[in-house]
């Protein structure tokens, strides 16, 4: 059927329509127009991909057109980037070379296409285990030309939008990789809309039932939100009209993923997520110099009407975030007694927030800007000068900077330095200069003496104190947060570090052998998370230095294998590229399958399965931090897994309860658990204070559905405020 559609006039017309829609967006932008070059790139790409189809059955050329549309519309780039987006798969998928591209379209477009070719392959290809190495290549090209990574973001976004056509195992791998690498990177580059959509799409494929449930709940509350928005915004509009401002007010609804994450982090139900609605005021000043003044005028107008929350004011106008984001945020008490966030931006600030600071940084205006983004790119170059030997270790080191929230620290002369949250005095010393870090003996923070390990806060003024007599210590590596400081300290103690690392690795392997255990990626990840190390070498180093007591490891991490007796009731689907079907069922035994102790999944949880080095299948919850790392770094070992309901067995789970300390309330709760639901309990821990009780109960339940029903029934008891499962 597909073959008969291949050259129909209808299909050709559809391709032309999609291209013309993209071209129209470009022609209505404020870029210098080069329509002929864009049309030539389209014709070249269409001819190169002639007859090739995507997995969904559509002509392949629709993918480059879609990527170019995102580049033009959602990121706001010009003809060079649009042409590179149209041509981005030509070198990889056809017989054309980078030299052919350069001869036809010039050196700059060829360089960008070459950069994109270097970092492709492995995402949807057969080399699916090389994500970390691909990411390293991405950073190399990014430090040369930021447009490479911006187009790569557009490519990833379109692949996520069309992920439904992929087999389940690849959906989970790609969604995990997107959540772990691409969404944080989009955030760091200021691509907020793309970051939010990548997170939501990843969530949709990792937790489809939760996604549908929360989407429905958000839709159900739409009418109430619209009423609140109208009631809340009307007096603000009247006030701003009286000031003679040119502005627009928009309602912004919290994303489904953000809602779910808040429910998980705060252990609350949907009904207690109060900040579903936010208000965005975007104004156009007559003179750009008045932006800051008008922001505070609007802030004053809003807080005259509604009482502000004292701890929820964010001034990114005076001090923009490292990715260029500028805005003034304030959370105020709304007319119906709920908190509403108000975001105040100029049109320029809004453009940067929507399309990314990077797009406006150099290529749109042609200006050279000593921006935070440029400084960040410089830190990438610094990291790449001394790359880690292992690509996955490199990725973890880079993540230290990528995921970090920012603080702003002042030098004695008043210069502002952006540092990751949690940075210490020693981090700051190394950030200023390596020699200053090596000779640092402490600092004056806000004119008070503080040690090397002192954790800095936003607004601190820091004067580094040095001494030529100072000798750095290997233990400094535990005092620092930033990748740069860790890398410099590790280099100083390379010889000592290596000897202790080898000693620790040998001791761990001997211990594992003694207990009949294997050094699997899953076990290593759990140990690293427990001891707060980002690299396996750091864990070995701590064991070698006896900072980790090796005798405590069996009790903490080794479990008897008999625990996995219930595993025979699993059904696994595993993707095989050699088969015509996308998912082929395989059989497993007690010996080849076990649950991960880091997250303890139970029937009904959304799960994922990871094949370790010994060919054993380890089952994790999909949101488990250890699973997130495994998905991103070892994508070719991920398989999809589903529960079978062949037998009713019990699994441990813990719930938290909170309510009014009324007479008989505990006995009612215990009666519901023991008598109405016939559920056994292994531990109860309750505390009472000021007529409020809260605590935890560990139970043995059959599956998630049983647990949810139990929680709902306990919640019906008079005086109960919340009942939630505690996620590991």
XYZ file of C-alpha atoms in Angstrom:
728
model
C 0.000 0.000 0.000
C 2.822 2.376 0.907
C 4.578 1.767 -2.399
C 1.491 2.795 -4.369
C 1.408 6.119 -2.513
C 5.068 6.866 -3.095
C 4.825 9.084 -6.152
C 1.209 10.196 -6.113
C 0.414 13.802 -6.938
C -1.439 14.064 -3.612
C 1.669 13.161 -1.626
C 3.891 15.533 -3.617
C 1.377 18.325 -3.055
C 1.384 17.635 0.706
C 5.200 17.823 0.846
C 5.138 21.132 -1.079
C 2.470 22.486 1.276
C 4.569 21.640 4.360
C 7.666 23.251 2.849
C 5.772 26.405 1.807
C 4.326 26.734 5.332
C 7.875 26.659 6.738
C 9.095 29.104 4.081
C 6.251 31.499 4.904
C 7.340 31.557 8.588
C 10.903 32.390 7.521
C 9.821 35.118 5.068
C 7.772 36.826 7.816
C 10.715 36.873 10.248
C 13.112 39.806 10.694
C 16.038 37.876 9.212
C 17.881 38.887 6.069
C 15.994 36.978 3.353
C 17.701 34.363 1.182
C 14.706 32.507 -0.230
C 16.571 31.104 -3.234
C 19.141 29.327 -1.004
C 16.399 27.776 1.176
C 14.499 26.547 -1.916
C 17.713 25.063 -3.317
C 18.427 23.227 -0.041
C 14.881 21.801 -0.059
C 15.186 20.602 -3.674
C 18.577 19.020 -2.921
C 17.301 17.245 0.238
C 14.101 16.041 -1.476
C 16.097 14.521 -4.343
C 18.611 12.927 -1.928
C 15.865 11.287 0.189
C 13.689 10.322 -2.813
C 11.868 7.027 -2.221
C 12.933 6.753 1.442
C 10.271 6.517 4.147
C 10.175 6.888 7.892
C 8.969 4.080 10.128
C 5.519 5.689 10.198
C 5.256 5.253 6.403
C 5.463 8.949 5.502
C 8.063 10.287 3.017
C 11.383 10.900 4.797
C 11.669 14.473 3.480
C 8.832 15.483 5.843
C 11.213 15.023 8.797
C 13.839 17.585 7.610
C 10.997 19.987 6.732
C 9.541 19.574 10.245
C 12.958 20.160 11.839
C 13.469 23.274 9.698
C 10.001 24.521 10.759
C 10.903 24.164 14.440
C 14.241 25.923 13.783
C 12.480 28.844 12.059
C 9.326 29.152 14.162
C 10.099 27.884 17.664
C 13.791 28.823 17.925
C 13.822 31.792 15.541
C 16.941 31.073 13.483
C 17.685 32.240 9.933
C 18.497 30.862 6.476
C 21.859 29.241 7.360
C 20.255 27.145 10.120
C 17.120 26.389 8.052
C 19.264 25.083 5.165
C 21.381 23.008 7.582
C 18.162 21.586 9.118
C 16.841 20.610 5.664
C 20.177 18.947 4.844
C 20.999 17.497 8.285
C 20.498 13.805 7.355
C 21.797 13.936 3.768
C 25.436 13.069 4.522
C 24.548 10.318 6.994
C 21.780 8.626 5.003
C 22.820 9.107 1.353
C 25.938 8.935 -0.825
C 26.520 12.709 -0.687
C 29.548 13.978 1.275
C 30.264 17.094 3.348
C 32.397 18.283 0.414
C 29.334 18.056 -1.863
C 27.375 20.208 0.599
C 30.207 22.745 0.816
C 30.528 23.018 -2.953
C 26.789 23.636 -3.310
C 25.921 25.646 -0.193
C 29.146 27.097 1.171
C 31.522 26.373 4.068
C 29.346 27.492 7.013
C 26.313 25.324 6.147
C 28.654 22.391 5.431
C 30.345 22.799 8.849
C 26.987 22.746 10.651
C 25.804 19.694 8.658
C 29.132 18.005 9.439
C 28.663 18.762 13.148
C 25.145 17.307 13.059
C 26.381 14.218 11.200
C 29.053 13.597 13.844
C 26.508 13.521 16.658
C 23.836 11.510 14.831
C 23.614 7.764 14.653
C 22.801 5.849 17.795
C 19.592 7.687 18.668
C 17.362 5.727 16.296
C 20.119 3.579 14.782
C 21.687 0.283 15.736
C 24.501 1.820 17.843
C 22.021 2.632 20.584
C 24.538 2.140 23.408
C 26.689 5.128 22.444
C 24.536 7.970 23.767
C 27.220 9.259 26.096
C 29.833 9.290 23.345
C 27.383 11.044 21.023
C 26.719 13.613 23.719
C 30.416 14.247 24.039
C 30.591 14.859 20.278
C 27.609 17.181 20.580
C 29.458 19.284 23.144
C 32.575 19.431 20.965
C 30.593 20.790 18.027
C 28.497 23.011 20.272
C 31.546 24.815 21.578
C 32.415 25.658 17.966
C 28.971 26.699 16.711
C 25.924 26.880 18.973
C 23.615 26.406 15.961
C 24.607 22.727 15.792
C 23.041 21.964 19.157
C 20.008 24.191 18.486
C 19.217 22.234 15.305
C 19.873 18.996 17.200
C 17.271 20.126 19.754
C 14.763 20.676 16.929
C 15.599 17.221 15.530
C 15.080 15.606 18.943
C 11.781 17.457 19.455
C 10.357 16.211 16.150
C 11.558 12.662 16.876
C 9.770 12.823 20.241
C 6.599 14.142 18.569
C 6.622 11.128 16.227
C 7.799 8.533 18.764
C 4.514 6.573 18.653
C 5.670 4.669 15.537
C 8.673 3.183 17.395
C 8.599 -0.149 19.325
C 8.011 0.095 23.078
C 11.585 -0.688 24.166
C 12.994 2.085 21.961
C 10.310 4.489 23.149
C 11.479 3.949 26.734
C 15.163 4.303 25.827
C 14.653 7.488 23.808
C 12.265 9.014 26.362
C 14.740 8.304 29.186
C 17.630 9.789 27.235
C 15.546 12.879 26.434
C 14.614 13.385 30.094
C 18.185 12.799 31.272
C 20.147 14.855 28.718
C 18.144 16.882 26.226
C 15.498 18.489 28.462
C 18.115 19.867 30.952
C 20.274 21.016 28.040
C 17.276 22.804 26.458
C 16.643 24.488 29.805
C 20.273 25.581 30.075
C 20.098 27.087 26.586
C 16.940 29.008 27.476
C 14.657 26.942 25.209
C 11.831 26.832 27.778
C 8.949 25.858 25.490
C 11.026 23.027 23.985
C 12.241 21.901 27.417
C 8.644 21.712 28.704
C 7.407 19.779 25.665
C 10.349 17.329 25.819
C 9.578 16.652 29.498
C 5.859 16.157 28.827
C 6.467 13.836 25.855
C 9.011 11.783 27.828
C 6.492 11.496 30.665
C 3.758 10.485 28.193
C 5.767 7.457 27.004
C 7.260 6.477 30.363
C 3.998 6.739 32.349
C 1.146 6.645 29.790
C -1.624 5.939 32.335
C -0.506 8.726 34.702
C -0.148 11.110 31.762
C -3.702 10.419 30.575
C -5.095 10.654 34.108
C -3.431 14.003 34.874
C -4.254 15.421 31.418
C -7.910 14.587 32.069
C -7.797 16.174 35.532
C -6.271 19.354 34.083
C -8.968 19.424 31.373
C -11.726 18.925 33.973
C -10.557 21.961 35.960
C -10.324 24.212 32.874
C -13.629 26.008 33.473
C -12.751 26.805 37.097
C -9.313 28.106 36.030
C -10.845 30.350 33.377
C -13.243 31.846 35.942
C -10.345 32.451 38.347
C -8.239 33.993 35.569
C -11.030 36.419 34.602
C -11.703 37.371 38.226
C -7.996 37.743 39.029
C -6.902 39.570 35.849
C -9.713 42.144 35.581
C -8.565 44.512 38.380
C -4.932 44.169 37.191
C -5.968 45.209 33.663
C -7.861 48.218 35.010
C -4.808 49.274 37.039
C -2.377 48.852 34.111
C -4.746 50.715 31.761
C -4.700 53.655 34.170
C -0.876 53.677 33.905
C -1.137 53.937 30.114
C 0.903 50.788 29.462
C 0.836 48.714 26.286
C 0.581 45.099 27.476
C -1.035 41.664 27.158
C -2.094 39.276 29.944
C -1.984 35.518 29.336
C -2.908 32.522 31.477
C -0.213 29.855 31.737
C -1.156 26.356 32.925
C 1.413 24.151 34.690
C 2.644 21.306 32.467
C 1.487 17.743 33.154
C 5.049 16.624 33.957
C 5.550 19.550 36.392
C 2.304 18.625 38.167
C 3.352 14.976 38.475
C 6.847 15.892 39.684
C 5.379 18.190 42.340
C 3.005 15.417 43.472
C 5.973 13.023 43.737
C 8.377 15.424 45.467
C 5.880 16.775 47.989
C 3.926 13.525 48.356
C 0.592 15.269 47.708
C -2.522 14.458 45.631
C -3.569 16.429 42.536
C -6.032 18.514 44.558
C -3.191 19.983 46.625
C -1.219 21.266 43.613
C -2.372 24.856 44.060
C -0.208 26.616 41.472
C -1.821 25.096 38.359
C -2.478 28.606 37.066
C 0.054 31.373 36.524
C -0.420 34.811 34.998
C 2.001 36.291 32.475
C 2.062 40.050 31.813
C 4.019 40.982 28.655
C 4.479 44.712 28.032
C 6.000 46.727 25.186
C 7.957 49.778 26.410
C 8.281 52.903 24.301
C 11.979 52.956 25.178
C 13.894 49.719 25.886
C 15.821 51.570 28.633
C 12.591 51.745 30.676
C 12.113 47.937 30.860
C 13.352 47.497 34.423
C 11.419 50.520 35.733
C 8.158 49.322 34.133
C 8.636 45.793 35.547
C 8.689 47.244 39.060
C 5.754 49.569 38.287
C 3.668 46.537 37.290
C 4.904 44.654 40.368
C 3.765 47.570 42.524
C 0.363 47.641 40.797
C -0.172 43.877 41.305
C 0.925 43.873 44.965
C -1.320 46.880 45.689
C -4.238 44.623 44.688
C -3.072 41.252 46.068
C -0.862 40.377 49.052
C 2.536 38.941 47.946
C 4.144 35.819 49.397
C 7.330 37.113 51.107
C 9.447 34.103 50.071
C 8.264 33.854 46.471
C 9.713 36.922 44.745
C 12.238 36.189 41.976
C 14.141 39.146 40.520
C 15.759 37.977 37.273
C 15.554 41.494 35.841
C 18.379 42.936 37.939
C 20.374 39.690 37.682
C 19.409 37.503 34.680
C 19.833 33.739 34.941
C 22.897 32.153 33.360
C 20.929 31.127 30.258
C 19.778 34.713 29.637
C 16.307 34.459 31.172
C 14.973 37.811 32.389
C 11.690 38.322 34.242
C 10.184 39.416 37.536
C 8.139 36.721 39.308
C 5.899 37.270 42.325
C 3.387 34.905 43.949
C 0.299 36.606 45.395
C -2.827 35.539 47.272
C -5.732 35.385 44.804
C -9.362 36.434 45.386
C -10.479 32.907 46.340
C -7.665 32.342 48.856
C -5.199 30.546 46.586
C -1.647 31.413 45.541
C -1.178 32.636 41.951
C 2.211 33.292 40.346
C 2.515 36.451 38.245
C 5.352 36.656 35.690
C 6.257 40.149 34.443
C 8.268 40.485 31.200
C 8.906 42.954 28.399
C 8.298 41.745 24.835
C 12.070 41.367 24.377
C 12.362 39.295 27.556
C 9.420 37.177 26.414
C 11.029 36.505 23.023
C 14.205 35.330 24.751
C 12.206 33.163 27.178
C 10.124 31.587 24.399
C 12.762 31.044 21.711
C 15.971 30.814 23.700
C 18.709 33.253 24.531
C 21.088 31.373 22.258
C 19.077 32.276 19.171
C 19.357 35.985 19.970
C 22.887 35.794 21.311
C 25.065 36.259 18.257
C 23.562 35.065 15.003
C 20.308 37.011 15.009
C 21.755 40.426 15.799
C 25.360 39.906 14.753
C 26.495 41.377 18.078
C 29.364 40.078 20.143
C 28.099 39.685 23.680
C 30.151 38.707 26.737
C 27.126 36.784 27.911
C 26.687 34.088 30.526
C 26.015 31.648 27.691
C 29.412 32.411 26.164
C 31.041 31.857 29.583
C 29.183 28.550 29.872
C 30.429 27.477 26.440
C 33.937 28.328 27.637
C 33.525 25.959 30.605
C 32.567 23.237 28.107
C 35.784 23.917 26.195
C 37.721 23.693 29.471
C 36.150 20.312 30.238
C 36.874 19.043 26.741
C 40.546 19.950 27.055
C 40.917 17.257 29.742
C 38.193 14.738 28.846
C 37.498 11.756 31.072
C 38.691 8.474 29.586
C 35.253 6.895 29.928
C 32.469 8.593 27.950
C 29.843 7.817 30.576
C 32.020 9.238 33.346
C 32.449 12.333 31.193
C 28.683 12.665 30.858
C 28.223 12.381 34.624
C 30.917 15.014 35.241
C 29.264 17.360 32.786
C 25.877 16.764 34.434
C 27.237 18.381 37.589
C 27.111 21.705 35.750
C 24.150 20.939 33.499
C 21.596 20.170 36.186
C 22.745 22.697 38.765
C 20.516 25.563 39.844
C 22.377 28.840 40.018
C 23.451 31.268 42.732
C 25.001 34.704 42.244
C 28.142 35.488 44.235
C 29.966 38.835 44.423
C 33.716 39.422 44.403
C 35.134 42.140 46.744
C 35.167 44.547 43.752
C 31.447 43.942 43.108
C 31.713 41.639 40.064
C 28.974 38.989 39.869
C 29.934 35.338 39.338
C 27.352 32.646 38.534
C 27.927 29.377 40.405
C 25.943 26.127 40.734
C 23.804 25.897 43.863
C 25.703 24.096 46.633
C 29.078 25.536 45.583
C 31.644 25.984 48.351
C 34.361 28.530 49.061
C 36.826 26.114 47.416
C 34.647 25.890 44.260
C 34.652 29.675 44.033
C 38.447 29.822 44.415
C 38.945 27.341 41.543
C 36.365 29.217 39.444
C 38.459 32.394 39.771
C 41.804 30.715 38.988
C 43.424 27.293 39.442
C 46.349 28.781 41.412
C 43.893 30.523 43.736
C 42.146 27.194 44.317
C 45.399 25.365 45.053
C 46.543 28.039 47.564
C 43.131 28.672 49.153
C 43.039 28.494 52.970
C 39.552 29.939 53.467
C 37.559 33.070 52.688
C 35.870 36.116 54.100
C 32.191 35.647 53.296
C 30.267 38.841 54.009
C 33.364 39.958 56.007
C 33.306 36.867 58.261
C 35.971 34.144 58.143
C 34.689 30.855 56.707
C 36.414 27.502 55.953
C 36.994 25.899 52.526
C 33.895 23.726 52.898
C 31.510 26.642 53.605
C 28.492 26.450 51.243
C 27.770 29.759 49.522
C 24.369 31.413 49.085
C 23.083 33.865 46.498
C 24.160 37.411 47.321
C 27.265 36.430 49.313
C 30.329 38.627 48.895
C 33.410 36.409 48.902
C 37.059 37.332 49.326
C 39.328 34.297 48.825
C 42.262 34.028 51.262
C 45.408 32.292 49.990
C 48.806 31.189 51.261
C 51.826 29.957 49.311
C 52.433 27.492 52.152
C 49.076 25.782 51.543
C 49.250 22.187 50.311
C 46.098 20.778 48.658
C 44.615 17.545 50.032
C 42.999 14.674 48.133
C 39.957 14.974 50.446
C 39.209 18.351 48.850
C 37.378 16.489 46.100
C 34.542 15.836 48.577
C 34.300 19.568 49.381
C 33.596 20.762 45.855
C 30.479 20.735 43.711
C 31.608 22.003 40.300
C 32.998 19.818 37.539
C 35.915 22.214 37.016
C 37.095 22.018 40.645
C 36.704 18.224 40.782
C 38.675 17.831 37.550
C 41.516 20.095 38.767
C 41.799 18.343 42.164
C 41.715 14.920 40.526
C 44.579 15.941 38.229
C 46.644 17.162 41.219
C 46.363 13.752 42.892
C 46.266 11.562 39.815
C 48.936 9.115 41.062
C 47.590 8.801 44.619
C 44.016 8.742 43.360
C 44.780 5.948 40.903
C 46.488 3.719 43.488
C 43.602 4.044 45.984
C 41.097 3.534 43.159
C 42.735 0.250 42.085
C 42.958 -0.861 45.742
C 39.261 -0.089 46.321
C 38.124 -1.832 43.142
C 40.097 -4.977 44.039
C 38.695 -4.985 47.591
C 35.137 -4.622 46.290
C 35.557 -7.414 43.723
C 37.016 -9.735 46.400
C 34.069 -8.989 48.692
C 31.554 -9.639 45.902
C 33.239 -12.926 45.023
C 33.126 -13.993 48.669
C 29.356 -13.374 48.801
C 28.628 -14.863 45.378
C 27.598 -11.497 43.940
C 28.289 -9.836 40.588
C 29.547 -6.278 40.013
C 26.556 -5.276 37.863
C 25.811 -1.761 36.576
C 22.677 -1.790 38.743
C 24.585 -2.620 41.955
C 27.293 -0.060 41.132
C 24.685 2.661 40.472
C 22.967 1.977 43.811
C 26.273 2.166 45.705
C 27.245 5.399 43.946
C 23.888 6.959 44.755
C 24.077 5.851 48.410
C 27.584 7.283 48.925
C 26.983 10.415 46.841
C 29.595 9.762 44.166
C 29.143 10.720 40.505
C 31.829 8.349 39.167
C 32.564 4.685 39.870
C 36.237 5.649 40.330
C 35.245 7.985 43.195
C 33.441 5.086 44.877
C 36.491 2.817 44.513
C 38.693 5.626 45.848
C 36.523 5.966 48.968
C 36.638 2.195 49.534
C 40.424 2.178 49.035
C 40.848 5.057 51.514
C 38.518 3.251 53.986
C 36.117 6.197 53.889
C 33.490 3.595 52.954
C 33.489 0.726 55.450
C 33.581 -2.342 53.261
C 32.072 -4.538 56.014
C 28.790 -2.601 55.811
C 28.264 -3.250 52.078
C 26.746 -6.773 52.328
C 24.079 -5.615 54.800
C 23.226 -2.554 52.696
C 23.321 -3.959 49.176
C 23.414 -7.773 49.065
C 20.113 -9.578 49.321
C 19.446 -13.304 49.227
C 18.553 -14.415 45.747
C 15.637 -16.436 47.098
C 13.743 -13.145 47.321
C 13.049 -13.262 43.606
C 10.836 -16.407 43.778
C 7.814 -14.475 42.476
C 9.649 -13.368 39.342
C 8.330 -16.291 37.299
C 5.063 -14.376 37.028
C 6.624 -11.704 34.790
C 6.122 -11.370 31.071
C 8.792 -9.471 29.108
C 8.725 -8.070 25.603
C 12.118 -7.405 24.097
C 12.857 -5.576 20.853
C 14.828 -7.527 18.265
C 15.908 -5.804 15.055
C 16.342 -9.207 13.397
C 12.640 -10.006 13.658
C 9.812 -8.632 11.592
C 7.820 -7.862 14.716
C 8.851 -4.949 16.905
C 8.373 -6.752 20.223
C 9.063 -10.468 20.647
C 8.167 -12.155 23.954
C 10.968 -14.014 25.714
C 10.848 -16.398 28.653
C 12.700 -15.734 31.925
C 13.363 -17.757 35.071
C 13.908 -17.059 38.774
C 17.650 -17.107 38.146
C 17.628 -14.558 35.321
C 15.225 -11.934 36.685
C 15.081 -9.821 39.843
C 13.664 -6.527 41.111
C 15.974 -3.613 41.826
C 16.325 -2.919 45.546
C 16.842 0.806 44.929
C 13.157 1.367 44.063
C 11.335 -1.915 44.932
C 8.694 -1.987 42.161
C 5.384 -3.760 42.784
C 2.686 -4.985 40.348
C 0.942 -2.028 38.753
C 3.996 0.261 38.792
C 5.257 1.498 35.420
C 8.481 -0.480 35.077
C 11.451 -0.927 32.815
C 13.885 -3.827 32.537
C 17.659 -3.564 32.195
C 19.938 -6.401 31.067
C 23.122 -6.399 33.149
C 26.581 -7.655 32.103
C 25.689 -11.232 33.069
C 22.521 -11.291 30.974
C 20.229 -11.002 33.999
C 17.074 -8.868 33.831
C 16.804 -6.198 36.541
C 13.395 -4.510 36.954
C 13.153 -0.820 37.995
C 10.383 1.738 38.342
C 10.642 4.017 35.317
C 11.134 7.142 37.453
C 13.897 5.530 39.555
C 17.057 7.730 39.454
C 19.251 4.658 38.937
C 17.046 3.573 36.015
C 17.279 7.090 34.533
C 21.067 6.794 34.411
C 20.945 3.276 32.980
C 18.442 4.262 30.269
C 20.582 7.119 29.106
C 23.957 5.424 29.254
C 23.164 1.825 28.271
C 20.165 2.295 25.987
C 20.732 -0.929 24.026
C 20.195 -3.003 27.183
C 16.684 -1.659 27.863
C 13.650 -3.908 27.315
C 9.988 -3.250 28.036
C 8.227 -5.277 30.733
C 4.601 -5.805 31.776
C 3.037 -7.459 34.807
C 1.121 -10.746 34.666
C -1.670 -11.435 37.150
C -1.243 -15.185 37.369
C -0.941 -15.384 41.149
C -1.663 -13.177 44.141
C 1.544 -12.538 46.060
C 2.279 -9.772 48.570
C 4.917 -7.051 48.308
C 6.078 -4.451 50.839
C 4.876 -0.845 50.449
C 4.831 2.125 52.823
C 2.129 4.785 53.134
C 2.300 8.142 54.926
C -0.803 9.335 56.798
C -1.689 12.718 58.282
C -4.788 13.961 60.085
C -6.465 15.403 63.171
C -5.689 13.529 66.408
C -9.284 12.665 67.287
C -10.414 9.903 69.615
C -10.550 6.475 67.955
C -9.055 7.600 64.634
C -6.119 5.164 64.783
C -8.313 2.176 65.609
C -10.554 3.028 62.616
C -7.505 3.155 60.315
C -6.177 -0.184 61.618
C -9.646 -1.740 61.281
C -9.817 -0.686 57.598
C -6.352 -2.140 56.934
C -6.749 -5.417 58.836
C -10.451 -6.269 58.609
C -11.912 -4.531 55.549
C -8.892 -5.106 53.279
C -7.275 -8.108 55.051
C -3.827 -6.542 54.678
C -0.916 -7.428 56.955
C 1.264 -4.717 58.519
C 4.950 -5.009 59.387
C 5.661 -1.600 60.959
C 3.759 1.429 62.308
C 5.462 4.712 63.230
C 3.218 7.622 64.364
C 3.853 10.979 66.053
C 1.402 13.529 67.471
C 1.963 17.275 67.855
C -0.509 20.132 68.398
C -3.517 17.834 67.775
C -2.089 16.714 64.422
C -0.787 13.164 63.926
C 1.409 11.956 61.091
C 3.413 8.853 60.416
C 4.149 5.847 58.244
C 2.709 2.338 57.975
C 4.504 -0.477 56.119
C 2.118 -3.024 54.602
C 2.151 -6.165 52.472
C -0.120 -5.567 49.485
C -0.823 -7.311 46.163
C -0.602 -4.488 43.645
C -0.948 -0.750 43.055
C -4.732 -0.956 42.573
C -5.187 -2.540 46.015
C -2.952 0.108 47.555
C -4.864 2.964 45.901
C -8.219 1.565 47.074
C -6.860 1.256 50.622
C -5.622 4.871 50.594
C -9.012 6.127 49.368
C -10.871 4.249 52.140
C -8.514 5.522 54.871
C -9.012 9.057 53.540
C -12.766 8.721 54.224
C -12.124 8.507 57.993
C -13.182 11.751 59.719
C -10.202 14.024 60.371
C -7.877 12.448 57.760
C -5.998 15.038 55.684
C -3.752 12.969 53.404
C -2.835 9.349 52.632
C -0.051 8.739 50.106
C 2.299 5.963 49.074
C 5.933 6.823 49.836
C 7.970 6.393 46.658
C 11.500 5.089 47.099
